[in-house]
Amino acid sequence: MVSSSANPEVVTLPAPSRNQVYVTISALEGGHLTLPESLFVTPADPEKRSTVPSLSFLIQHPPSIQTLSQDPKSQPTKLIFDLGLKRDLSGYREAQQHHIAQRQPTTVSPDVAESLQKGGVSPQDIDVVVLSHVHWDHVGTPSDFSNAEFVVGNGTLHLLAHGGGPLYPAVLFNADELPRERTRELPPVQESADFKPHNRVTEHKWEPLAGFPSAIDFFADGSLYIIDAPGHLHGHVNLLARTAPGKWVYLGGDCCHDKRILSGERDIALYDDGRGGLRSVHMDTDGATRTVERVRTLLGEGKVREEGGKHAEVEIVVAHDGGWKERNGGRFWPGTL
């Protein structure tokens, strides 16, 4: 949580445990799409369009000491965050196709499966897929991951089946996008007695963390946290990963579409919603703004510490940061962050 002591701007992350587990993260290719700047940031060049990646990530969680003692050949748990674009664009519904036509040019190769295979991992080797949300450029090709459990934010399955209001009708989603028998939905941030989600992840509980009201310690060892990141779409989540002593990575999904929004150089753009009002690319602009403000607290040298006072560094990567991709080619699988 945010410290209220001498320096209220300092964010405090959990201290490492005695036998702290660290995860490794590798970026994955997930295709590209083209975004008009004026729909995403303000002020903007009304003519500028940028082709950007839809980044995905392979996260490997090592087996515990106890597991290794029982089975020395145990392998790391392999988790993927987001799946980018579908390899075959014909797999999108007609309304989605219309939207994709406005995001040209797009590229779909290499996709996540091909990116994994180039580094010697089969999609069938993936244990868990966590989706930040279910927009078309993040759902990829779930059928490639035939052995994986899918984890989605609360409200996602209802959104896929019924849509999310007049600006997010059901025709923009595929009701059967995810394998129902292998999909787990995170619990609501605020419990409801009448809420009965499909295959709820019952062992997980939301707790405050580093200024974020709701986070889940996914492996229950302080190595990887799912962060509730409301605003962009129902069920939108981010990840916060501990990668080395004093080193963390925050995977921001679509909390914003341009790093200049995080730095404060730009604001979220508003435009005509076609219904006599204004909208943004976020379902709830105010909620998205609050999420950005929370993520922003992780920026800046000396602003983040672990409990006990040790300084920590947090690298923030959002899904469509083309500049990050250009600067970090060696950190794509089999390279690491």
GROMACS .gro file of C-alpha atoms in nm:
model
  337
    1MET     CA    1   0.000   0.000   0.000
    2VAL     CA    2   0.105   0.363  -0.037
    3SER     CA    3   0.311   0.474   0.261
    4SER     CA    4   0.166   0.752   0.477
    5SER     CA    5   0.495   0.825   0.654
    6ALA     CA    6   0.762   1.086   0.575
    7ASN     CA    7   0.742   1.033   0.198
    8PRO     CA    8   0.380   0.963   0.098
    9GLU     CA    9   0.482   0.913  -0.264
   10VAL     CA   10   0.680   0.599  -0.188
   11VAL     CA   11   0.501   0.277  -0.280
   12THR     CA   12   0.571  -0.030  -0.070
   13LEU     CA   13   0.586  -0.378  -0.220
   14PRO     CA   14   0.602  -0.701  -0.018
   15ALA     CA   15   0.944  -0.800   0.112
   16PRO     CA   16   1.091  -1.126  -0.017
   17SER     CA   17   1.043  -1.433   0.198
   18ARG     CA   18   1.336  -1.638   0.326
   19ASN     CA   19   1.314  -1.878   0.032
   20GLN     CA   20   1.161  -1.634  -0.212
   21VAL     CA   21   1.054  -1.770  -0.548
   22TYR     CA   22   1.118  -1.557  -0.859
   23VAL     CA   23   0.956  -1.596  -1.199
   24THR     CA   24   1.115  -1.547  -1.539
   25ILE     CA   25   0.935  -1.349  -1.810
   26SER     CA   26   0.983  -1.358  -2.186
   27ALA     CA   27   0.802  -1.138  -2.435
   28LEU     CA   28   0.614  -1.313  -2.716
   29GLU     CA   29   0.508  -1.195  -3.060
   30GLY     CA   30   0.131  -1.168  -3.083
   31GLY     CA   31   0.075  -0.985  -3.411
   32HIS     CA   32   0.034  -0.615  -3.493
   33LEU     CA   33  -0.253  -0.375  -3.554
   34THR     CA   34  -0.270  -0.008  -3.657
   35LEU     CA   35  -0.413   0.255  -3.425
   36PRO     CA   36  -0.516   0.614  -3.508
   37GLU     CA   37  -0.349   0.834  -3.248
   38SER     CA   38  -0.650   1.065  -3.212
   39LEU     CA   39  -0.867   0.786  -3.066
   40PHE     CA   40  -0.623   0.706  -2.790
   41VAL     CA   41  -0.436   1.017  -2.671
   42THR     CA   42  -0.488   1.391  -2.650
   43PRO     CA   43  -0.340   1.615  -2.773
   44ALA     CA   44  -0.281   1.412  -3.089
   45ASP     CA   45  -0.190   1.440  -3.453
   46PRO     CA   46  -0.525   1.377  -3.627
   47GLU     CA   47  -0.350   1.219  -3.925
   48LYS     CA   48  -0.108   0.993  -3.741
   49ARG     CA   49  -0.159   0.616  -3.743
   50SER     CA   50   0.090   0.379  -3.581
   51THR     CA   51   0.130   0.006  -3.631
   52VAL     CA   52   0.189  -0.141  -3.286
   53PRO     CA   53   0.237  -0.489  -3.137
   54SER     CA   54  -0.010  -0.678  -2.925
   55LEU     CA   55   0.243  -0.812  -2.679
   56SER     CA   56   0.206  -1.140  -2.497
   57PHE     CA   57   0.431  -1.287  -2.230
   58LEU     CA   58   0.555  -1.628  -2.121
   59ILE     CA   59   0.598  -1.647  -1.743
   60GLN     CA   60   0.775  -1.946  -1.590
   61HIS     CA   61   0.729  -2.029  -1.223
   62PRO     CA   62   0.984  -2.275  -1.083
   63PRO     CA   63   0.869  -2.581  -0.889
   64SER     CA   64   0.883  -2.552  -0.512
   65ILE     CA   65   1.159  -2.713  -0.307
   66GLN     CA   66   0.904  -2.960  -0.174
   67THR     CA   67   0.791  -3.050  -0.526
   68LEU     CA   68   1.150  -3.098  -0.641
   69SER     CA   69   1.224  -3.322  -0.344
   70GLN     CA   70   0.934  -3.544  -0.446
   71ASP     CA   71   1.005  -3.526  -0.819
   72PRO     CA   72   1.351  -3.397  -0.919
   73LYS     CA   73   1.235  -3.383  -1.283
   74SER     CA   74   0.955  -3.137  -1.212
   75GLN     CA   75   0.926  -2.861  -1.469
   76PRO     CA   76   0.835  -2.495  -1.418
   77THR     CA   77   0.472  -2.396  -1.447
   78LYS     CA   78   0.436  -2.218  -1.780
   79LEU     CA   79   0.186  -1.932  -1.786
   80ILE     CA   80   0.101  -1.702  -2.075
   81PHE     CA   81  -0.042  -1.356  -2.029
   82ASP     CA   82  -0.255  -1.260  -2.330
   83LEU     CA   83  -0.267  -1.428  -2.671
   84GLY     CA   84  -0.255  -1.139  -2.919
   85LEU     CA   85  -0.433  -1.166  -3.255
   86LYS     CA   86  -0.587  -1.475  -3.408
   87ARG     CA   87  -0.367  -1.646  -3.663
   88ASP     CA   88  -0.670  -1.680  -3.894
   89LEU     CA   89  -0.870  -1.357  -3.910
   90SER     CA   90  -1.170  -1.547  -4.047
   91GLY     CA   91  -1.219  -1.675  -3.692
   92TYR     CA   92  -1.361  -1.336  -3.594
   93ARG     CA   93  -1.733  -1.258  -3.618
   94GLU     CA   94  -1.870  -1.019  -3.882
   95ALA     CA   95  -1.892  -0.721  -3.646
   96GLN     CA   96  -1.537  -0.789  -3.530
   97GLN     CA   97  -1.423  -0.806  -3.891
   98HIS     CA   98  -1.569  -0.461  -3.950
   99HIS     CA   99  -1.374  -0.325  -3.655
  100ILE     CA  100  -1.053  -0.499  -3.769
  101ALA     CA  101  -1.093  -0.340  -4.114
  102GLN     CA  102  -1.041  -0.004  -3.941
  103ARG     CA  103  -0.717  -0.125  -3.780
  104GLN     CA  104  -0.527  -0.207  -4.098
  105PRO     CA  105  -0.259  -0.291  -4.167
  106THR     CA  106  -0.248  -0.588  -3.932
  107THR     CA  107  -0.002  -0.877  -3.914
  108VAL     CA  108  -0.072  -1.215  -3.760
  109SER     CA  109   0.259  -1.394  -3.809
  110PRO     CA  110   0.439  -1.483  -3.600
  111ASP     CA  111   0.154  -1.536  -3.355
  112VAL     CA  112   0.196  -1.658  -2.998
  113ALA     CA  113   0.205  -2.027  -3.090
  114GLU     CA  114   0.474  -1.972  -3.352
  115SER     CA  115   0.670  -1.747  -3.119
  116LEU     CA  116   0.671  -2.018  -2.854
  117GLN     CA  117   0.775  -2.287  -3.099
  118LYS     CA  118   1.070  -2.082  -3.221
  119GLY     CA  119   1.203  -2.104  -2.867
  120GLY     CA  120   1.139  -2.476  -2.833
  121VAL     CA  121   0.809  -2.472  -2.642
  122SER     CA  122   0.489  -2.625  -2.776
  123PRO     CA  123   0.154  -2.456  -2.708
  124GLN     CA  124   0.052  -2.790  -2.555
  125ASP     CA  125   0.321  -2.736  -2.289
  126ILE     CA  126   0.143  -2.429  -2.150
  127ASP     CA  127  -0.025  -2.487  -1.812
  128VAL     CA  128  -0.214  -2.158  -1.763
  129VAL     CA  129  -0.335  -1.876  -1.985
  130VAL     CA  130  -0.436  -1.552  -1.813
  131LEU     CA  131  -0.617  -1.303  -2.034
  132SER     CA  132  -0.600  -0.935  -1.944
  133HIS     CA  133  -0.939  -0.904  -2.117
  134VAL     CA  134  -1.125  -1.044  -2.417
  135HIS     CA  135  -1.097  -0.780  -2.688
  136TRP     CA  136  -1.021  -0.928  -3.030
  137ASP     CA  137  -0.652  -0.836  -3.024
  138HIS     CA  138  -0.587  -1.020  -2.696
  139VAL     CA  139  -0.781  -1.348  -2.725
  140GLY     CA  140  -0.563  -1.505  -2.996
  141THR     CA  141  -0.628  -1.870  -3.082
  142PRO     CA  142  -0.725  -2.045  -2.756
  143SER     CA  143  -0.761  -2.385  -2.926
  144ASP     CA  144  -0.381  -2.396  -2.965
  145PHE     CA  145  -0.350  -2.436  -2.588
  146SER     CA  146  -0.532  -2.765  -2.545
  147ASN     CA  147  -0.385  -2.848  -2.202
  148ALA     CA  148  -0.403  -2.505  -2.043
  149GLU     CA  149  -0.636  -2.373  -1.777
  150PHE     CA  150  -0.772  -2.031  -1.878
  151VAL     CA  151  -0.807  -1.766  -1.609
  152VAL     CA  152  -1.015  -1.453  -1.672
  153GLY     CA  153  -1.128  -1.155  -1.467
  154ASN     CA  154  -1.464  -1.140  -1.302
  155GLY     CA  155  -1.754  -1.071  -1.539
  156THR     CA  156  -1.569  -1.191  -1.848
  157LEU     CA  157  -1.787  -1.493  -1.918
  158HIS     CA  158  -2.107  -1.288  -1.894
  159LEU     CA  159  -1.951  -1.031  -2.127
  160LEU     CA  160  -1.865  -1.298  -2.386
  161ALA     CA  161  -2.218  -1.436  -2.379
  162HIS     CA  162  -2.422  -1.117  -2.350
  163GLY     CA  163  -2.203  -0.819  -2.434
  164GLY     CA  164  -2.163  -0.512  -2.217
  165GLY     CA  165  -2.422  -0.252  -2.312
  166PRO     CA  166  -2.494  -0.054  -2.630
  167LEU     CA  167  -2.130   0.036  -2.703
  168TYR     CA  168  -2.012  -0.322  -2.643
  169PRO     CA  169  -2.283  -0.546  -2.793
  170ALA     CA  170  -2.256  -0.923  -2.789
  171VAL     CA  171  -2.177  -0.927  -3.164
  172LEU     CA  172  -1.831  -0.789  -3.078
  173PHE     CA  173  -1.748  -1.103  -2.881
  174ASN     CA  174  -1.745  -1.479  -2.939
  175ALA     CA  175  -1.957  -1.656  -2.679
  176ASP     CA  176  -1.759  -1.978  -2.732
  177GLU     CA  177  -1.418  -1.809  -2.743
  178LEU     CA  178  -1.280  -2.002  -2.445
  179PRO     CA  179  -1.294  -2.374  -2.356
  180ARG     CA  180  -1.573  -2.375  -2.100
  181GLU     CA  181  -1.455  -2.684  -1.914
  182ARG     CA  182  -1.104  -2.538  -1.869
  183THR     CA  183  -1.191  -2.176  -1.795
  184ARG     CA  184  -1.185  -2.032  -1.444
  185GLU     CA  185  -1.325  -1.692  -1.355
  186LEU     CA  186  -1.174  -1.491  -1.073
  187PRO     CA  187  -1.409  -1.401  -0.786
  188PRO     CA  188  -1.572  -1.057  -0.769
  189VAL     CA  189  -1.373  -0.791  -0.589
  190GLN     CA  190  -1.674  -0.741  -0.364
  191GLU     CA  191  -1.846  -1.065  -0.275
  192SER     CA  192  -2.211  -1.112  -0.367
  193ALA     CA  193  -2.422  -1.388  -0.216
  194ASP     CA  194  -2.613  -1.444  -0.540
  195PHE     CA  195  -2.306  -1.451  -0.766
  196LYS     CA  196  -2.253  -1.798  -0.912
  197PRO     CA  197  -1.979  -1.779  -1.177
  198HIS     CA  198  -1.875  -2.076  -1.384
  199ASN     CA  199  -1.579  -2.266  -1.234
  200ARG     CA  200  -1.483  -1.985  -1.001
  201VAL     CA  201  -1.122  -1.987  -0.879
  202THR     CA  202  -1.233  -2.038  -0.519
  203GLU     CA  203  -0.888  -2.056  -0.359
  204HIS     CA  204  -0.803  -1.700  -0.457
  205LYS     CA  205  -0.883  -1.394  -0.250
  206TRP     CA  206  -0.841  -1.025  -0.332
  207GLU     CA  207  -0.622  -0.820  -0.096
  208PRO     CA  208  -0.480  -0.464  -0.115
  209LEU     CA  209  -0.127  -0.438  -0.255
  210ALA     CA  210   0.106  -0.145  -0.325
  211GLY     CA  211  -0.174   0.109  -0.364
  212PHE     CA  212  -0.395  -0.124  -0.567
  213PRO     CA  213  -0.718  -0.203  -0.382
  214SER     CA  214  -0.740  -0.560  -0.510
  215ALA     CA  215  -0.467  -0.812  -0.591
  216ILE     CA  216  -0.439  -1.192  -0.585
  217ASP     CA  217  -0.118  -1.376  -0.491
  218PHE     CA  218  -0.159  -1.627  -0.772
  219PHE     CA  219   0.096  -1.887  -0.665
  220ALA     CA  220   0.063  -1.800  -0.293
  221ASP     CA  221   0.438  -1.733  -0.267
  222GLY     CA  222   0.472  -1.363  -0.350
  223SER     CA  223   0.611  -1.424  -0.699
  224LEU     CA  224   0.314  -1.327  -0.918
  225TYR     CA  225   0.013  -1.109  -0.844
  226ILE     CA  226  -0.301  -1.060  -1.051
  227ILE     CA  227  -0.407  -0.696  -1.022
  228ASP     CA  228  -0.768  -0.588  -1.066
  229ALA     CA  229  -0.733  -0.304  -1.320
  230PRO     CA  230  -1.085  -0.175  -1.389
  231GLY     CA  231  -1.188   0.068  -1.658
  232HIS     CA  232  -1.091  -0.068  -1.997
  233LEU     CA  233  -1.335  -0.360  -2.016
  234HIS     CA  234  -1.519  -0.588  -1.775
  235GLY     CA  235  -1.271  -0.827  -1.617
  236HIS     CA  236  -0.959  -0.633  -1.714
  237VAL     CA  237  -0.659  -0.748  -1.508
  238ASN     CA  238  -0.285  -0.677  -1.500
  239LEU     CA  239   0.008  -0.877  -1.360
  240LEU     CA  240   0.282  -0.778  -1.117
  241ALA     CA  241   0.575  -1.020  -1.114
  242ARG     CA  242   0.882  -1.052  -0.892
  243THR     CA  243   1.173  -1.142  -1.123
  244ALA     CA  244   1.485  -1.097  -0.904
  245PRO     CA  245   1.583  -0.940  -0.571
  246GLY     CA  246   1.449  -0.585  -0.586
  247LYS     CA  247   1.328  -0.631  -0.946
  248TRP     CA  248   0.964  -0.638  -1.054
  249VAL     CA  249   0.774  -0.624  -1.383
  250TYR     CA  250   0.424  -0.479  -1.421
  251LEU     CA  251   0.234  -0.605  -1.727
  252GLY     CA  252  -0.032  -0.342  -1.786
  253GLY     CA  253  -0.239  -0.490  -2.070
  254ASP     CA  254  -0.465  -0.212  -2.199
  255CYS     CA  255  -0.462   0.006  -1.888
  256CYS     CA  256  -0.347   0.258  -2.148
  257HIS     CA  257  -0.245   0.235  -2.513
  258ASP     CA  258   0.043   0.482  -2.505
  259LYS     CA  259   0.317   0.513  -2.242
  260ARG     CA  260   0.288   0.893  -2.263
  261ILE     CA  261  -0.040   0.860  -2.074
  262LEU     CA  262   0.145   0.695  -1.786
  263SER     CA  263   0.416   0.962  -1.788
  264GLY     CA  264   0.155   1.240  -1.790
  265GLU     CA  265   0.264   1.377  -2.129
  266ARG     CA  266  -0.074   1.289  -2.280
  267ASP     CA  267  -0.428   1.226  -2.159
  268ILE     CA  268  -0.688   0.969  -2.257
  269ALA     CA  269  -0.872   1.089  -2.569
  270LEU     CA  270  -1.247   1.145  -2.576
  271TYR     CA  271  -1.453   1.130  -2.895
  272ASP     CA  272  -1.813   1.120  -3.019
  273ASP     CA  273  -1.992   0.805  -2.905
  274GLY     CA  274  -2.255   0.833  -3.180
  275ARG     CA  275  -2.526   0.872  -2.917
  276GLY     CA  276  -2.495   1.240  -2.837
  277GLY     CA  277  -2.216   1.202  -2.584
  278LEU     CA  278  -1.844   1.140  -2.548
  279ARG     CA  279  -1.658   0.817  -2.494
  280SER     CA  280  -1.303   0.684  -2.491
  281VAL     CA  281  -1.153   0.349  -2.588
  282HIS     CA  282  -1.229   0.244  -2.230
  283MET     CA  283  -1.566   0.114  -2.114
  284ASP     CA  284  -1.536   0.328  -1.799
  285THR     CA  285  -1.309   0.626  -1.860
  286ASP     CA  286  -1.311   0.741  -1.499
  287GLY     CA  287  -1.223   0.390  -1.383
  288ALA     CA  288  -0.945   0.365  -1.640
  289THR     CA  289  -0.808   0.701  -1.525
  290ARG     CA  290  -0.793   0.578  -1.165
  291THR     CA  291  -0.613   0.262  -1.278
  292VAL     CA  292  -0.358   0.470  -1.471
  293GLU     CA  293  -0.299   0.684  -1.163
  294ARG     CA  294  -0.228   0.374  -0.955
  295VAL     CA  295   0.008   0.227  -1.213
  296ARG     CA  296   0.183   0.562  -1.245
  297THR     CA  297   0.288   0.546  -0.879
  298LEU     CA  298   0.525   0.261  -0.974
  299LEU     CA  299   0.722   0.490  -1.205
  300GLY     CA  300   1.028   0.686  -1.107
  301GLU     CA  301   1.360   0.612  -0.948
  302GLY     CA  302   1.347   0.578  -0.571
  303LYS     CA  303   0.967   0.582  -0.553
  304VAL     CA  304   0.922   0.209  -0.488
  305ARG     CA  305   1.052   0.010  -0.193
  306GLU     CA  306   1.002  -0.334  -0.053
  307GLU     CA  307   0.890  -0.372   0.307
  308GLY     CA  308   1.191  -0.313   0.529
  309GLY     CA  309   1.309  -0.016   0.326
  310LYS     CA  310   1.500  -0.179   0.040
  311HIS     CA  311   1.464   0.008  -0.289
  312ALA     CA  312   1.294  -0.177  -0.572
  313GLU     CA  313   1.260  -0.120  -0.945
  314VAL     CA  314   0.943  -0.183  -1.142
  315GLU     CA  315   0.948  -0.208  -1.520
  316ILE     CA  316   0.608  -0.130  -1.671
  317VAL     CA  317   0.513  -0.279  -2.009
  318VAL     CA  318   0.176  -0.216  -2.175
  319ALA     CA  319   0.041  -0.433  -2.453
  320HIS     CA  320   0.074  -0.193  -2.747
  321ASP     CA  321   0.406  -0.024  -2.674
  322GLY     CA  322   0.587  -0.031  -3.008
  323GLY     CA  323   0.883   0.160  -2.870
  324TRP     CA  324   0.937  -0.103  -2.599
  325LYS     CA  325   0.939  -0.377  -2.861
  326GLU     CA  326   1.193  -0.193  -3.077
  327ARG     CA  327   1.427  -0.147  -2.780
  328ASN     CA  328   1.394  -0.496  -2.638
  329GLY     CA  329   1.430  -0.746  -2.922
  330GLY     CA  330   1.666  -0.963  -2.717
  331ARG     CA  331   1.408  -1.007  -2.444
  332PHE     CA  332   1.164  -1.200  -2.663
  333TRP     CA  333   1.152  -1.575  -2.605
  334PRO     CA  334   1.389  -1.751  -2.559
  335GLY     CA  335   1.535  -1.428  -2.418
  336THR     CA  336   1.405  -1.292  -2.089
  337LEU     CA  337   1.316  -0.960  -1.933
   0.00000   0.00000   0.00000
